[in-house]
Amino acid sequence: MCLKLLLQQQPVAKDLRLISAALKMITDMERIGDQAADIAEISIFLSQAPYVKTPEHIPQMAAATAKMVTESIDAFVKQDLELANKVIADDDAVDRLFDAVKGDLIKLMSADSSNSSQAIDLLMIAKYLERIGDHATNIAEWVVFSITGKHEDAAGTEG
């Protein structure tokens, strides 16, 4: 559809920004889907045996990243700059939750090495959730670009 618009219409700068942002966002959405599938696969594996208590921050991460994905897409659909900037800011909280999960799992493995395999699986889930948050942030950054014409990554680097 984006290519059809480019070929059949005479888009102005704002239209071109919207189209190019949509094309960039597709990659992030595909990666979110891939990581969600990986989380599901690990979860199925973990459900087949008794496992250690899930660190409390993993469900919080899942809720936060799901909200970020929803809000980043809503920001695109509504062209809502404020919501896009909120998503970008929310990524720091997800990063802190990941650090907390990692710390909890290191303590768990130090206390009882027989939990190491499951702890590594839980760490992988947490890392996938953290990456989903990063992809939602990327989407929000492209929303900002489509509205303002300026693209900055989360580190504040213009691109």
PDB file of C-alpha atoms in Angstrom:
ATOM      1  CA  MET A   1       0.000   0.000   0.000  1.00  0.00           C
ATOM      2  CA  CYS A   2       2.843   2.409   0.876  1.00  0.00           C
ATOM      3  CA  LEU A   3       4.525   1.818  -2.469  1.00  0.00           C
ATOM      4  CA  LYS A   4       1.205   2.233  -4.289  1.00  0.00           C
ATOM      5  CA  LEU A   5       0.757   5.638  -2.650  1.00  0.00           C
ATOM      6  CA  LEU A   6       4.245   6.670  -3.712  1.00  0.00           C
ATOM      7  CA  LEU A   7       3.721   5.540  -7.289  1.00  0.00           C
ATOM      8  CA  GLN A   8       0.171   6.781  -7.898  1.00  0.00           C
ATOM      9  CA  GLN A   9       0.037   9.982  -5.870  1.00  0.00           C
ATOM     10  CA  GLN A  10       2.231  13.028  -5.503  1.00  0.00           C
ATOM     11  CA  PRO A  11       2.896  12.963  -1.783  1.00  0.00           C
ATOM     12  CA  VAL A  12       4.095  16.060   0.040  1.00  0.00           C
ATOM     13  CA  ALA A  13       6.808  15.991   2.735  1.00  0.00           C
ATOM     14  CA  LYS A  14       4.433  15.074   5.582  1.00  0.00           C
ATOM     15  CA  ASP A  15       2.952  12.239   3.509  1.00  0.00           C
ATOM     16  CA  LEU A  16       6.428  10.949   2.678  1.00  0.00           C
ATOM     17  CA  ARG A  17       7.389  11.032   6.362  1.00  0.00           C
ATOM     18  CA  LEU A  18       4.247   9.098   7.268  1.00  0.00           C
ATOM     19  CA  ILE A  19       4.894   6.490   4.571  1.00  0.00           C
ATOM     20  CA  SER A  20       8.580   6.087   5.427  1.00  0.00           C
ATOM     21  CA  ALA A  21       7.762   5.849   9.146  1.00  0.00           C
ATOM     22  CA  ALA A  22       5.167   3.152   8.421  1.00  0.00           C
ATOM     23  CA  LEU A  23       7.710   1.182   6.401  1.00  0.00           C
ATOM     24  CA  LYS A  24      10.257   1.388   9.249  1.00  0.00           C
ATOM     25  CA  MET A  25       7.650   0.442  11.857  1.00  0.00           C
ATOM     26  CA  ILE A  26       6.785  -2.762  10.007  1.00  0.00           C
ATOM     27  CA  THR A  27      10.205  -4.196  10.863  1.00  0.00           C
ATOM     28  CA  ASP A  28       9.753  -3.459  14.556  1.00  0.00           C
ATOM     29  CA  MET A  29       6.262  -4.981  14.566  1.00  0.00           C
ATOM     30  CA  GLU A  30       7.579  -8.136  12.900  1.00  0.00           C
ATOM     31  CA  ARG A  31      10.323  -8.434  15.513  1.00  0.00           C
ATOM     32  CA  ILE A  32       7.784  -7.946  18.303  1.00  0.00           C
ATOM     33  CA  GLY A  33       5.830 -10.871  16.855  1.00  0.00           C
ATOM     34  CA  ASP A  34       8.961 -13.021  16.635  1.00  0.00           C
ATOM     35  CA  GLN A  35       9.881 -12.289  20.246  1.00  0.00           C
ATOM     36  CA  ALA A  36       6.332 -12.945  21.437  1.00  0.00           C
ATOM     37  CA  ALA A  37       6.495 -16.341  19.703  1.00  0.00           C
ATOM     38  CA  ASP A  38       9.816 -17.069  21.438  1.00  0.00           C
ATOM     39  CA  ILE A  39       8.280 -16.166  24.807  1.00  0.00           C
ATOM     40  CA  ALA A  40       5.347 -18.499  24.106  1.00  0.00           C
ATOM     41  CA  GLU A  41       7.698 -21.342  23.162  1.00  0.00           C
ATOM     42  CA  ILE A  42       9.738 -20.975  26.359  1.00  0.00           C
ATOM     43  CA  SER A  43       6.543 -20.660  28.438  1.00  0.00           C
ATOM     44  CA  ILE A  44       5.190 -23.908  27.009  1.00  0.00           C
ATOM     45  CA  PHE A  45       8.484 -25.625  27.830  1.00  0.00           C
ATOM     46  CA  LEU A  46       8.456 -24.229  31.381  1.00  0.00           C
ATOM     47  CA  SER A  47       4.839 -25.306  31.940  1.00  0.00           C
ATOM     48  CA  GLN A  48       5.736 -28.962  31.405  1.00  0.00           C
ATOM     49  CA  ALA A  49       7.685 -29.269  34.648  1.00  0.00           C
ATOM     50  CA  PRO A  50       7.490 -27.821  38.135  1.00  0.00           C
ATOM     51  CA  TYR A  51       9.519 -24.653  38.178  1.00  0.00           C
ATOM     52  CA  VAL A  52      10.864 -22.102  40.532  1.00  0.00           C
ATOM     53  CA  LYS A  53       8.799 -19.096  41.491  1.00  0.00           C
ATOM     54  CA  THR A  54       8.680 -16.593  38.641  1.00  0.00           C
ATOM     55  CA  PRO A  55      10.328 -13.316  39.644  1.00  0.00           C
ATOM     56  CA  GLU A  56       7.585 -10.815  40.453  1.00  0.00           C
ATOM     57  CA  HIS A  57       8.911  -8.306  37.928  1.00  0.00           C
ATOM     58  CA  ILE A  58       8.320 -10.507  34.852  1.00  0.00           C
ATOM     59  CA  PRO A  59       4.512 -10.068  34.906  1.00  0.00           C
ATOM     60  CA  GLN A  60       5.064  -6.333  35.494  1.00  0.00           C
ATOM     61  CA  MET A  61       7.391  -6.237  32.474  1.00  0.00           C
ATOM     62  CA  ALA A  62       4.842  -8.109  30.359  1.00  0.00           C
ATOM     63  CA  ALA A  63       2.082  -5.656  31.291  1.00  0.00           C
ATOM     64  CA  ALA A  64       4.317  -2.623  30.724  1.00  0.00           C
ATOM     65  CA  THR A  65       5.570  -3.783  27.324  1.00  0.00           C
ATOM     66  CA  ALA A  66       2.083  -4.770  26.150  1.00  0.00           C
ATOM     67  CA  LYS A  67       0.908  -1.280  27.099  1.00  0.00           C
ATOM     68  CA  MET A  68       3.866   0.302  25.295  1.00  0.00           C
ATOM     69  CA  VAL A  69       3.128  -1.638  22.099  1.00  0.00           C
ATOM     70  CA  THR A  70      -0.555  -0.690  22.214  1.00  0.00           C
ATOM     71  CA  GLU A  71       0.218   2.955  22.937  1.00  0.00           C
ATOM     72  CA  SER A  72       2.896   3.210  20.230  1.00  0.00           C
ATOM     73  CA  ILE A  73       0.443   1.916  17.623  1.00  0.00           C
ATOM     74  CA  ASP A  74      -2.307   4.187  18.982  1.00  0.00           C
ATOM     75  CA  ALA A  75       0.112   7.121  18.753  1.00  0.00           C
ATOM     76  CA  PHE A  76       0.710   6.300  15.089  1.00  0.00           C
ATOM     77  CA  VAL A  77      -2.962   5.883  14.230  1.00  0.00           C
ATOM     78  CA  LYS A  78      -3.951   9.090  16.054  1.00  0.00           C
ATOM     79  CA  GLN A  79      -0.710  10.927  15.177  1.00  0.00           C
ATOM     80  CA  ASP A  80      -0.424  11.721  18.892  1.00  0.00           C
ATOM     81  CA  LEU A  81       2.968  13.254  19.689  1.00  0.00           C
ATOM     82  CA  GLU A  82       2.347  13.335  23.447  1.00  0.00           C
ATOM     83  CA  LEU A  83       1.497   9.619  23.567  1.00  0.00           C
ATOM     84  CA  ALA A  84       4.547   8.757  21.446  1.00  0.00           C
ATOM     85  CA  ASN A  85       6.796  10.674  23.848  1.00  0.00           C
ATOM     86  CA  LYS A  86       5.175   8.876  26.798  1.00  0.00           C
ATOM     87  CA  VAL A  87       6.034   5.495  25.245  1.00  0.00           C
ATOM     88  CA  ILE A  88       9.634   6.609  24.749  1.00  0.00           C
ATOM     89  CA  ALA A  89       9.854   7.679  28.405  1.00  0.00           C
ATOM     90  CA  ASP A  90       8.252   4.419  29.626  1.00  0.00           C
ATOM     91  CA  ASP A  91      11.135   2.374  28.207  1.00  0.00           C
ATOM     92  CA  ASP A  92      13.360   3.366  31.140  1.00  0.00           C
ATOM     93  CA  ALA A  93      10.976   1.669  33.588  1.00  0.00           C
ATOM     94  CA  VAL A  94      11.036  -1.557  31.553  1.00  0.00           C
ATOM     95  CA  ASP A  95      14.845  -1.451  31.507  1.00  0.00           C
ATOM     96  CA  ARG A  96      14.877  -1.085  35.311  1.00  0.00           C
ATOM     97  CA  LEU A  97      12.485  -4.034  35.664  1.00  0.00           C
ATOM     98  CA  PHE A  98      14.794  -6.138  33.485  1.00  0.00           C
ATOM     99  CA  ASP A  99      17.743  -5.265  35.727  1.00  0.00           C
ATOM    100  CA  ALA A 100      15.677  -6.274  38.777  1.00  0.00           C
ATOM    101  CA  VAL A 101      14.711  -9.616  37.187  1.00  0.00           C
ATOM    102  CA  LYS A 102      18.325 -10.293  36.265  1.00  0.00           C
ATOM    103  CA  GLY A 103      19.410  -9.574  39.845  1.00  0.00           C
ATOM    104  CA  ASP A 104      16.685 -11.821  41.284  1.00  0.00           C
ATOM    105  CA  LEU A 105      17.655 -14.681  38.977  1.00  0.00           C
ATOM    106  CA  ILE A 106      21.361 -14.348  39.779  1.00  0.00           C
ATOM    107  CA  LYS A 107      20.486 -14.652  43.488  1.00  0.00           C
ATOM    108  CA  LEU A 108      18.291 -17.666  42.740  1.00  0.00           C
ATOM    109  CA  MET A 109      21.058 -19.439  40.817  1.00  0.00           C
ATOM    110  CA  SER A 110      23.638 -18.581  43.489  1.00  0.00           C
ATOM    111  CA  ALA A 111      21.412 -20.046  46.201  1.00  0.00           C
ATOM    112  CA  ASP A 112      20.654 -23.276  44.318  1.00  0.00           C
ATOM    113  CA  SER A 113      22.407 -24.137  41.068  1.00  0.00           C
ATOM    114  CA  SER A 114      19.811 -26.825  40.292  1.00  0.00           C
ATOM    115  CA  ASN A 115      17.510 -23.930  39.321  1.00  0.00           C
ATOM    116  CA  SER A 116      19.963 -22.591  36.726  1.00  0.00           C
ATOM    117  CA  SER A 117      18.302 -24.003  33.610  1.00  0.00           C
ATOM    118  CA  GLN A 118      14.893 -22.604  34.475  1.00  0.00           C
ATOM    119  CA  ALA A 119      16.409 -19.333  35.651  1.00  0.00           C
ATOM    120  CA  ILE A 120      18.120 -18.940  32.276  1.00  0.00           C
ATOM    121  CA  ASP A 121      14.794 -19.562  30.516  1.00  0.00           C
ATOM    122  CA  LEU A 122      13.141 -16.924  32.709  1.00  0.00           C
ATOM    123  CA  LEU A 123      15.994 -14.525  31.953  1.00  0.00           C
ATOM    124  CA  MET A 124      15.437 -15.118  28.231  1.00  0.00           C
ATOM    125  CA  ILE A 125      11.747 -14.263  28.657  1.00  0.00           C
ATOM    126  CA  ALA A 126      12.690 -11.075  30.498  1.00  0.00           C
ATOM    127  CA  LYS A 127      15.204 -10.153  27.780  1.00  0.00           C
ATOM    128  CA  TYR A 128      12.601 -10.711  25.048  1.00  0.00           C
ATOM    129  CA  LEU A 129      10.179  -8.480  26.969  1.00  0.00           C
ATOM    130  CA  GLU A 130      12.871  -5.817  27.294  1.00  0.00           C
ATOM    131  CA  ARG A 131      13.500  -5.993  23.528  1.00  0.00           C
ATOM    132  CA  ILE A 132       9.754  -5.727  22.831  1.00  0.00           C
ATOM    133  CA  GLY A 133       9.818  -2.519  24.877  1.00  0.00           C
ATOM    134  CA  ASP A 134      12.727  -1.302  22.748  1.00  0.00           C
ATOM    135  CA  HIS A 135      10.790  -2.048  19.550  1.00  0.00           C
ATOM    136  CA  ALA A 136       7.732  -0.200  20.888  1.00  0.00           C
ATOM    137  CA  THR A 137      10.062   2.715  21.604  1.00  0.00           C
ATOM    138  CA  ASN A 138      11.373   2.558  18.030  1.00  0.00           C
ATOM    139  CA  ILE A 139       7.795   2.706  16.739  1.00  0.00           C
ATOM    140  CA  ALA A 140       7.112   5.734  18.943  1.00  0.00           C
ATOM    141  CA  GLU A 141      10.285   7.409  17.664  1.00  0.00           C
ATOM    142  CA  TRP A 142       9.058   6.923  14.084  1.00  0.00           C
ATOM    143  CA  VAL A 143       5.719   8.450  15.099  1.00  0.00           C
ATOM    144  CA  VAL A 144       7.603  11.499  16.372  1.00  0.00           C
ATOM    145  CA  PHE A 145       9.447  11.635  13.036  1.00  0.00           C
ATOM    146  CA  SER A 146       6.235  11.375  11.017  1.00  0.00           C
ATOM    147  CA  ILE A 147       4.775  14.324  12.941  1.00  0.00           C
ATOM    148  CA  THR A 148       7.805  16.583  13.429  1.00  0.00           C
ATOM    149  CA  GLY A 149      10.237  15.566  10.698  1.00  0.00           C
ATOM    150  CA  LYS A 150      12.930  14.928  13.319  1.00  0.00           C
ATOM    151  CA  HIS A 151      14.137  11.460  14.226  1.00  0.00           C
ATOM    152  CA  GLU A 152      16.019  10.925  17.457  1.00  0.00           C
ATOM    153  CA  ASP A 153      16.709   7.541  18.963  1.00  0.00           C
ATOM    154  CA  ALA A 154      16.254   6.893  22.682  1.00  0.00           C
ATOM    155  CA  ALA A 155      19.828   8.074  23.287  1.00  0.00           C
ATOM    156  CA  GLY A 156      18.932  11.458  21.765  1.00  0.00           C
ATOM    157  CA  THR A 157      20.993  10.911  18.622  1.00  0.00           C
ATOM    158  CA  GLU A 158      19.461  12.448  15.515  1.00  0.00           C
ATOM    159  CA  GLY A 159      19.226  10.172  12.519  1.00  0.00           C
TER     160      GLY A 159
END
